[in-house]
Amino acid sequence: MPKKAGMEKWKKKRRQEYLEMKQYRYYIFCEGQQTEPLYFMGFKKLIEDNPIYKDMVLIEIEPCQAETMRVIGMAERYVKKNKIQKGQIWCVYDKDSFPADDFNGVVNRAENLNKESSQLQYHTAWSNECIEFWFLLHFAYYTANNHRGEYIAFLNDQFRELGIGKYQKNMKDIFDILTEKGNPKLAIRYAKRIINDGKSKTPAEIAPGTKVYELVEELVKYLPEHVAQRFKEACN
């Protein structure tokens, strides 16, 4: 066997052994390359530093630089290529100005894929219109159907009041800011209220709205207790 092929086989075997150690597996496919990955990286770092769960939980974050249906398409190809048979596949994506059929289509596609295996389940953590709506819920209950610019302006006002400058899409400490300066408990509560009020509507019709809180609730379970307390009341 050629040396390169032998090395690849060894790597695959080692990865399989590594995966088998992980009881809880999360594969997060983010629409963007900065904002969403940086936010969820905050969860990942804390969980990997938590001695209780670090050997039990796998979190892989994949920046997609894609939108709506392309995000779940990339997730499907990743699952097939890596022969993933167990875990949760999360698609994190925004409505922005993309067609309603494409935005709603991700949810429909996930539901169909979930019929194939109970061990491998797809989930949709969508935001209408954008992830910044989830961020601003850490500071206020907000139901005005505005565009990204207005949400960013709101965040800028909040950040200025906190003395931390302007909101930027590539903020490496966005998780820390929202968790320590904002109120994650209220963000989850507000997001749930909005979704419940629109329970008879499609995702594209719930404007504004977000289901990012569902992924957050999953990851909170593995955070160190002193951090998890900032989320927990709303998760129970």
PDB file of C-alpha atoms in Angstrom:
ATOM      1  CA  MET A   1       0.000   0.000   0.000  1.00  0.00           C
ATOM      2  CA  PRO A   2       1.421   3.470  -0.908  1.00  0.00           C
ATOM      3  CA  LYS A   3       2.544   5.529   2.078  1.00  0.00           C
ATOM      4  CA  LYS A   4      -0.042   8.295   1.443  1.00  0.00           C
ATOM      5  CA  ALA A   5      -2.945   5.855   1.224  1.00  0.00           C
ATOM      6  CA  GLY A   6      -1.807   4.160   4.418  1.00  0.00           C
ATOM      7  CA  MET A   7      -1.700   7.516   6.218  1.00  0.00           C
ATOM      8  CA  GLU A   8      -5.232   8.377   5.047  1.00  0.00           C
ATOM      9  CA  LYS A   9      -6.527   5.041   6.277  1.00  0.00           C
ATOM     10  CA  TRP A  10      -4.864   5.591   9.641  1.00  0.00           C
ATOM     11  CA  LYS A  11      -6.394   9.084   9.924  1.00  0.00           C
ATOM     12  CA  LYS A  12      -9.874   7.755   9.180  1.00  0.00           C
ATOM     13  CA  LYS A  13      -9.476   5.032  11.784  1.00  0.00           C
ATOM     14  CA  ARG A  14      -8.302   7.524  14.387  1.00  0.00           C
ATOM     15  CA  ARG A  15     -11.203   9.852  13.604  1.00  0.00           C
ATOM     16  CA  GLN A  16     -13.676   7.002  13.952  1.00  0.00           C
ATOM     17  CA  GLU A  17     -12.205   6.086  17.316  1.00  0.00           C
ATOM     18  CA  TYR A  18     -12.427   9.734  18.353  1.00  0.00           C
ATOM     19  CA  LEU A  19     -16.085   9.974  17.310  1.00  0.00           C
ATOM     20  CA  GLU A  20     -17.014   6.808  19.146  1.00  0.00           C
ATOM     21  CA  MET A  21     -15.889   8.483  22.373  1.00  0.00           C
ATOM     22  CA  LYS A  22     -18.373  11.310  21.856  1.00  0.00           C
ATOM     23  CA  GLN A  23     -21.868  10.607  23.118  1.00  0.00           C
ATOM     24  CA  TYR A  24     -23.324  13.930  21.967  1.00  0.00           C
ATOM     25  CA  ARG A  25     -22.458  15.197  18.490  1.00  0.00           C
ATOM     26  CA  TYR A  26     -23.338  18.544  16.955  1.00  0.00           C
ATOM     27  CA  TYR A  27     -22.456  19.574  13.423  1.00  0.00           C
ATOM     28  CA  ILE A  28     -23.245  23.262  12.927  1.00  0.00           C
ATOM     29  CA  PHE A  29     -23.388  24.600   9.379  1.00  0.00           C
ATOM     30  CA  CYS A  30     -23.368  28.392   9.383  1.00  0.00           C
ATOM     31  CA  GLU A  31     -24.499  30.558   6.512  1.00  0.00           C
ATOM     32  CA  GLY A  32     -21.718  33.076   7.071  1.00  0.00           C
ATOM     33  CA  GLN A  33     -17.994  32.761   7.609  1.00  0.00           C
ATOM     34  CA  GLN A  34     -17.635  35.128  10.567  1.00  0.00           C
ATOM     35  CA  THR A  35     -20.680  36.223  12.568  1.00  0.00           C
ATOM     36  CA  GLU A  36     -22.376  32.896  13.297  1.00  0.00           C
ATOM     37  CA  PRO A  37     -19.196  30.781  13.558  1.00  0.00           C
ATOM     38  CA  LEU A  38     -17.626  33.262  15.999  1.00  0.00           C
ATOM     39  CA  TYR A  39     -20.755  33.240  18.166  1.00  0.00           C
ATOM     40  CA  PHE A  40     -21.001  29.459  18.362  1.00  0.00           C
ATOM     41  CA  MET A  41     -17.259  29.151  18.852  1.00  0.00           C
ATOM     42  CA  GLY A  42     -17.884  30.756  22.236  1.00  0.00           C
ATOM     43  CA  PHE A  43     -20.018  27.769  23.233  1.00  0.00           C
ATOM     44  CA  LYS A  44     -17.529  25.310  21.776  1.00  0.00           C
ATOM     45  CA  LYS A  45     -14.547  26.692  23.707  1.00  0.00           C
ATOM     46  CA  LEU A  46     -16.347  26.673  27.035  1.00  0.00           C
ATOM     47  CA  ILE A  47     -17.707  23.169  26.521  1.00  0.00           C
ATOM     48  CA  GLU A  48     -14.300  21.820  25.501  1.00  0.00           C
ATOM     49  CA  ASP A  49     -12.856  23.369  28.667  1.00  0.00           C
ATOM     50  CA  ASN A  50     -15.583  21.876  30.850  1.00  0.00           C
ATOM     51  CA  PRO A  51     -14.069  18.761  32.517  1.00  0.00           C
ATOM     52  CA  ILE A  52     -17.528  17.217  32.945  1.00  0.00           C
ATOM     53  CA  TYR A  53     -18.446  17.162  29.264  1.00  0.00           C
ATOM     54  CA  LYS A  54     -15.304  17.786  27.202  1.00  0.00           C
ATOM     55  CA  ASP A  55     -14.824  14.073  26.446  1.00  0.00           C
ATOM     56  CA  MET A  56     -18.513  13.468  25.783  1.00  0.00           C
ATOM     57  CA  VAL A  57     -19.473  16.299  23.425  1.00  0.00           C
ATOM     58  CA  LEU A  58     -18.358  16.890  19.842  1.00  0.00           C
ATOM     59  CA  ILE A  59     -19.027  20.272  18.253  1.00  0.00           C
ATOM     60  CA  GLU A  60     -17.930  20.929  14.699  1.00  0.00           C
ATOM     61  CA  ILE A  61     -18.613  24.327  13.146  1.00  0.00           C
ATOM     62  CA  GLU A  62     -18.592  24.638   9.366  1.00  0.00           C
ATOM     63  CA  PRO A  63     -18.726  28.128   7.763  1.00  0.00           C
ATOM     64  CA  CYS A  64     -20.565  27.706   4.461  1.00  0.00           C
ATOM     65  CA  GLN A  65     -20.591  31.120   2.744  1.00  0.00           C
ATOM     66  CA  ALA A  66     -23.941  30.021   1.326  1.00  0.00           C
ATOM     67  CA  GLU A  67     -27.638  30.724   1.789  1.00  0.00           C
ATOM     68  CA  THR A  68     -30.860  28.857   2.627  1.00  0.00           C
ATOM     69  CA  MET A  69     -31.083  25.641   0.559  1.00  0.00           C
ATOM     70  CA  ARG A  70     -27.378  25.686  -0.229  1.00  0.00           C
ATOM     71  CA  VAL A  71     -26.584  25.471   3.486  1.00  0.00           C
ATOM     72  CA  ILE A  72     -28.525  22.258   3.986  1.00  0.00           C
ATOM     73  CA  GLY A  73     -27.162  20.950   0.685  1.00  0.00           C
ATOM     74  CA  MET A  74     -23.615  21.429   1.958  1.00  0.00           C
ATOM     75  CA  ALA A  75     -24.598  19.735   5.218  1.00  0.00           C
ATOM     76  CA  GLU A  76     -25.923  16.711   3.329  1.00  0.00           C
ATOM     77  CA  ARG A  77     -22.749  16.406   1.282  1.00  0.00           C
ATOM     78  CA  TYR A  78     -20.601  16.687   4.410  1.00  0.00           C
ATOM     79  CA  VAL A  79     -22.607  13.937   6.113  1.00  0.00           C
ATOM     80  CA  LYS A  80     -22.273  11.668   3.099  1.00  0.00           C
ATOM     81  CA  LYS A  81     -18.572  12.337   2.555  1.00  0.00           C
ATOM     82  CA  ASN A  82     -17.699  11.713   6.204  1.00  0.00           C
ATOM     83  CA  LYS A  83     -20.139   8.812   6.602  1.00  0.00           C
ATOM     84  CA  ILE A  84     -21.794  10.413   9.619  1.00  0.00           C
ATOM     85  CA  GLN A  85     -24.514   8.177  11.014  1.00  0.00           C
ATOM     86  CA  LYS A  86     -25.238   9.711  14.400  1.00  0.00           C
ATOM     87  CA  GLY A  87     -25.693  13.228  15.724  1.00  0.00           C
ATOM     88  CA  GLN A  88     -27.505  16.494  15.235  1.00  0.00           C
ATOM     89  CA  ILE A  89     -27.044  18.502  12.060  1.00  0.00           C
ATOM     90  CA  TRP A  90     -27.854  22.186  12.558  1.00  0.00           C
ATOM     91  CA  CYS A  91     -28.327  24.648   9.712  1.00  0.00           C
ATOM     92  CA  VAL A  92     -27.939  28.283  10.806  1.00  0.00           C
ATOM     93  CA  TYR A  93     -29.153  30.684   8.133  1.00  0.00           C
ATOM     94  CA  ASP A  94     -30.918  33.999   7.499  1.00  0.00           C
ATOM     95  CA  LYS A  95     -33.930  35.020   5.442  1.00  0.00           C
ATOM     96  CA  ASP A  96     -32.412  38.279   4.178  1.00  0.00           C
ATOM     97  CA  SER A  97     -33.950  38.937   0.748  1.00  0.00           C
ATOM     98  CA  PHE A  98     -33.980  35.328  -0.430  1.00  0.00           C
ATOM     99  CA  PRO A  99     -37.235  33.813  -1.768  1.00  0.00           C
ATOM    100  CA  ALA A 100     -39.712  32.555   0.814  1.00  0.00           C
ATOM    101  CA  ASP A 101     -39.846  29.150  -0.894  1.00  0.00           C
ATOM    102  CA  ASP A 102     -36.098  28.693  -0.413  1.00  0.00           C
ATOM    103  CA  PHE A 103     -36.204  29.900   3.186  1.00  0.00           C
ATOM    104  CA  ASN A 104     -39.121  27.616   4.086  1.00  0.00           C
ATOM    105  CA  GLY A 105     -37.652  24.857   1.945  1.00  0.00           C
ATOM    106  CA  VAL A 106     -34.814  24.225   4.382  1.00  0.00           C
ATOM    107  CA  VAL A 107     -37.319  23.270   7.091  1.00  0.00           C
ATOM    108  CA  ASN A 108     -39.202  21.014   4.684  1.00  0.00           C
ATOM    109  CA  ARG A 109     -35.999  19.344   3.527  1.00  0.00           C
ATOM    110  CA  ALA A 110     -34.884  18.743   7.115  1.00  0.00           C
ATOM    111  CA  GLU A 111     -38.214  17.134   7.976  1.00  0.00           C
ATOM    112  CA  ASN A 112     -37.897  14.756   5.034  1.00  0.00           C
ATOM    113  CA  LEU A 113     -34.299  13.851   5.884  1.00  0.00           C
ATOM    114  CA  ASN A 114     -35.282  13.100   9.473  1.00  0.00           C
ATOM    115  CA  LYS A 115     -37.547  10.308   8.284  1.00  0.00           C
ATOM    116  CA  GLU A 116     -34.496   8.370   7.105  1.00  0.00           C
ATOM    117  CA  SER A 117     -32.804   7.886  10.473  1.00  0.00           C
ATOM    118  CA  SER A 118     -33.689   8.523  14.104  1.00  0.00           C
ATOM    119  CA  GLN A 119     -29.985   8.612  14.964  1.00  0.00           C
ATOM    120  CA  LEU A 120     -29.164  11.444  12.568  1.00  0.00           C
ATOM    121  CA  GLN A 121     -31.467  14.443  12.812  1.00  0.00           C
ATOM    122  CA  TYR A 122     -31.425  17.745  10.930  1.00  0.00           C
ATOM    123  CA  HIS A 123     -32.467  21.001  12.626  1.00  0.00           C
ATOM    124  CA  THR A 124     -32.993  24.538  11.355  1.00  0.00           C
ATOM    125  CA  ALA A 125     -31.848  27.518  13.413  1.00  0.00           C
ATOM    126  CA  TRP A 126     -33.176  30.227  11.106  1.00  0.00           C
ATOM    127  CA  SER A 127     -33.472  33.971  11.594  1.00  0.00           C
ATOM    128  CA  ASN A 128     -35.845  36.307   9.805  1.00  0.00           C
ATOM    129  CA  GLU A 129     -34.369  38.555   8.724  1.00  0.00           C
ATOM    130  CA  CYS A 130     -30.901  37.995  10.198  1.00  0.00           C
ATOM    131  CA  ILE A 131     -28.845  36.650  13.117  1.00  0.00           C
ATOM    132  CA  GLU A 132     -28.598  40.190  14.477  1.00  0.00           C
ATOM    133  CA  PHE A 133     -32.250  39.900  15.469  1.00  0.00           C
ATOM    134  CA  TRP A 134     -31.272  37.083  17.855  1.00  0.00           C
ATOM    135  CA  PHE A 135     -28.468  39.244  19.195  1.00  0.00           C
ATOM    136  CA  LEU A 136     -30.665  42.265  19.929  1.00  0.00           C
ATOM    137  CA  LEU A 137     -33.173  40.130  21.859  1.00  0.00           C
ATOM    138  CA  HIS A 138     -30.477  39.949  24.548  1.00  0.00           C
ATOM    139  CA  PHE A 139     -31.274  43.603  25.261  1.00  0.00           C
ATOM    140  CA  ALA A 140     -34.974  44.109  24.510  1.00  0.00           C
ATOM    141  CA  TYR A 141     -38.254  42.563  23.395  1.00  0.00           C
ATOM    142  CA  TYR A 142     -38.454  43.717  19.786  1.00  0.00           C
ATOM    143  CA  THR A 143     -41.188  42.949  17.262  1.00  0.00           C
ATOM    144  CA  ALA A 144     -40.739  45.594  14.558  1.00  0.00           C
ATOM    145  CA  ASN A 145     -40.224  43.993  11.157  1.00  0.00           C
ATOM    146  CA  ASN A 146     -37.158  45.922  10.069  1.00  0.00           C
ATOM    147  CA  HIS A 147     -34.098  45.240   7.952  1.00  0.00           C
ATOM    148  CA  ARG A 148     -30.580  44.303   9.063  1.00  0.00           C
ATOM    149  CA  GLY A 149     -29.497  47.950   9.076  1.00  0.00           C
ATOM    150  CA  GLU A 150     -32.061  48.881  11.725  1.00  0.00           C
ATOM    151  CA  TYR A 151     -31.128  45.884  13.885  1.00  0.00           C
ATOM    152  CA  ILE A 152     -27.445  46.792  13.679  1.00  0.00           C
ATOM    153  CA  ALA A 153     -28.257  50.407  14.560  1.00  0.00           C
ATOM    154  CA  PHE A 154     -30.118  49.144  17.646  1.00  0.00           C
ATOM    155  CA  LEU A 155     -27.123  46.997  18.633  1.00  0.00           C
ATOM    156  CA  ASN A 156     -24.805  49.972  18.104  1.00  0.00           C
ATOM    157  CA  ASP A 157     -26.874  52.026  20.536  1.00  0.00           C
ATOM    158  CA  GLN A 158     -26.750  49.236  23.126  1.00  0.00           C
ATOM    159  CA  PHE A 159     -23.023  48.707  22.695  1.00  0.00           C
ATOM    160  CA  ARG A 160     -22.322  52.429  23.027  1.00  0.00           C
ATOM    161  CA  GLU A 161     -24.275  52.532  26.275  1.00  0.00           C
ATOM    162  CA  LEU A 162     -22.153  49.627  27.524  1.00  0.00           C
ATOM    163  CA  GLY A 163     -18.953  51.402  26.490  1.00  0.00           C
ATOM    164  CA  ILE A 164     -17.826  48.687  24.070  1.00  0.00           C
ATOM    165  CA  GLY A 165     -17.912  50.599  20.793  1.00  0.00           C
ATOM    166  CA  LYS A 166     -19.827  49.559  17.698  1.00  0.00           C
ATOM    167  CA  TYR A 167     -21.209  46.179  16.722  1.00  0.00           C
ATOM    168  CA  GLN A 168     -19.189  44.479  13.992  1.00  0.00           C
ATOM    169  CA  LYS A 169     -19.841  41.242  12.134  1.00  0.00           C
ATOM    170  CA  ASN A 170     -16.371  39.887  12.875  1.00  0.00           C
ATOM    171  CA  MET A 171     -16.385  40.486  16.649  1.00  0.00           C
ATOM    172  CA  LYS A 172     -14.440  37.600  18.153  1.00  0.00           C
ATOM    173  CA  ASP A 173     -15.929  38.271  21.600  1.00  0.00           C
ATOM    174  CA  ILE A 174     -19.574  38.474  20.502  1.00  0.00           C
ATOM    175  CA  PHE A 175     -20.507  35.443  22.615  1.00  0.00           C
ATOM    176  CA  ASP A 176     -18.933  36.975  25.729  1.00  0.00           C
ATOM    177  CA  ILE A 177     -20.576  40.343  25.119  1.00  0.00           C
ATOM    178  CA  LEU A 178     -24.060  38.893  24.697  1.00  0.00           C
ATOM    179  CA  THR A 179     -23.678  36.488  27.602  1.00  0.00           C
ATOM    180  CA  GLU A 180     -22.116  38.913  30.085  1.00  0.00           C
ATOM    181  CA  LYS A 181     -23.540  42.289  29.033  1.00  0.00           C
ATOM    182  CA  GLY A 182     -26.876  41.115  27.649  1.00  0.00           C
ATOM    183  CA  ASN A 183     -29.500  38.786  29.102  1.00  0.00           C
ATOM    184  CA  PRO A 184     -29.568  35.326  27.472  1.00  0.00           C
ATOM    185  CA  LYS A 185     -32.504  34.236  29.639  1.00  0.00           C
ATOM    186  CA  LEU A 186     -34.663  37.011  28.280  1.00  0.00           C
ATOM    187  CA  ALA A 187     -33.415  36.483  24.717  1.00  0.00           C
ATOM    188  CA  ILE A 188     -34.635  32.882  24.819  1.00  0.00           C
ATOM    189  CA  ARG A 189     -37.910  33.862  26.448  1.00  0.00           C
ATOM    190  CA  TYR A 190     -38.564  36.631  23.916  1.00  0.00           C
ATOM    191  CA  ALA A 191     -37.672  34.403  20.943  1.00  0.00           C
ATOM    192  CA  LYS A 192     -40.012  31.649  22.176  1.00  0.00           C
ATOM    193  CA  ARG A 193     -42.845  34.135  22.651  1.00  0.00           C
ATOM    194  CA  ILE A 194     -42.482  35.420  19.091  1.00  0.00           C
ATOM    195  CA  ILE A 195     -42.413  31.893  17.640  1.00  0.00           C
ATOM    196  CA  ASN A 196     -45.422  30.866  19.716  1.00  0.00           C
ATOM    197  CA  ASP A 197     -47.375  33.925  18.544  1.00  0.00           C
ATOM    198  CA  GLY A 198     -46.654  32.898  14.953  1.00  0.00           C
ATOM    199  CA  LYS A 199     -47.127  29.132  15.364  1.00  0.00           C
ATOM    200  CA  SER A 200     -49.637  28.945  12.506  1.00  0.00           C
ATOM    201  CA  LYS A 201     -47.255  30.737  10.118  1.00  0.00           C
ATOM    202  CA  THR A 202     -44.352  29.602   7.967  1.00  0.00           C
ATOM    203  CA  PRO A 203     -40.824  30.736   8.905  1.00  0.00           C
ATOM    204  CA  ALA A 204     -40.884  33.347   6.138  1.00  0.00           C
ATOM    205  CA  GLU A 205     -44.115  34.775   7.567  1.00  0.00           C
ATOM    206  CA  ILE A 206     -42.711  35.129  11.092  1.00  0.00           C
ATOM    207  CA  ALA A 207     -41.060  38.492  10.662  1.00  0.00           C
ATOM    208  CA  PRO A 208     -39.156  39.193  12.743  1.00  0.00           C
ATOM    209  CA  GLY A 209     -38.380  35.845  14.317  1.00  0.00           C
ATOM    210  CA  THR A 210     -35.598  33.389  15.073  1.00  0.00           C
ATOM    211  CA  LYS A 211     -35.105  29.797  16.099  1.00  0.00           C
ATOM    212  CA  VAL A 212     -31.443  30.143  16.974  1.00  0.00           C
ATOM    213  CA  TYR A 213     -32.557  29.752  20.587  1.00  0.00           C
ATOM    214  CA  GLU A 214     -33.246  26.053  19.960  1.00  0.00           C
ATOM    215  CA  LEU A 215     -29.595  25.374  19.195  1.00  0.00           C
ATOM    216  CA  VAL A 216     -28.554  27.569  22.106  1.00  0.00           C
ATOM    217  CA  GLU A 217     -30.745  25.526  24.459  1.00  0.00           C
ATOM    218  CA  GLU A 218     -29.022  22.358  23.280  1.00  0.00           C
ATOM    219  CA  LEU A 219     -25.513  23.696  23.850  1.00  0.00           C
ATOM    220  CA  VAL A 220     -26.298  25.316  27.196  1.00  0.00           C
ATOM    221  CA  LYS A 221     -26.688  21.844  28.716  1.00  0.00           C
ATOM    222  CA  TYR A 222     -22.917  21.328  28.488  1.00  0.00           C
ATOM    223  CA  LEU A 223     -21.656  24.735  29.621  1.00  0.00           C
ATOM    224  CA  PRO A 224     -19.892  25.206  32.957  1.00  0.00           C
ATOM    225  CA  GLU A 225     -22.543  25.800  35.599  1.00  0.00           C
ATOM    226  CA  HIS A 226     -21.613  29.412  36.336  1.00  0.00           C
ATOM    227  CA  VAL A 227     -22.165  30.314  32.671  1.00  0.00           C
ATOM    228  CA  ALA A 228     -25.196  28.074  32.144  1.00  0.00           C
ATOM    229  CA  GLN A 229     -27.002  29.882  34.962  1.00  0.00           C
ATOM    230  CA  ARG A 230     -27.300  32.923  32.719  1.00  0.00           C
ATOM    231  CA  PHE A 231     -29.432  30.849  30.328  1.00  0.00           C
ATOM    232  CA  LYS A 232     -31.087  28.255  32.491  1.00  0.00           C
ATOM    233  CA  GLU A 233     -34.309  29.770  33.775  1.00  0.00           C
ATOM    234  CA  ALA A 234     -35.621  30.135  30.230  1.00  0.00           C
ATOM    235  CA  CYS A 235     -34.418  26.670  29.229  1.00  0.00           C
ATOM    236  CA  ASN A 236     -36.328  24.875  31.989  1.00  0.00           C
TER     237      ASN A 236
END
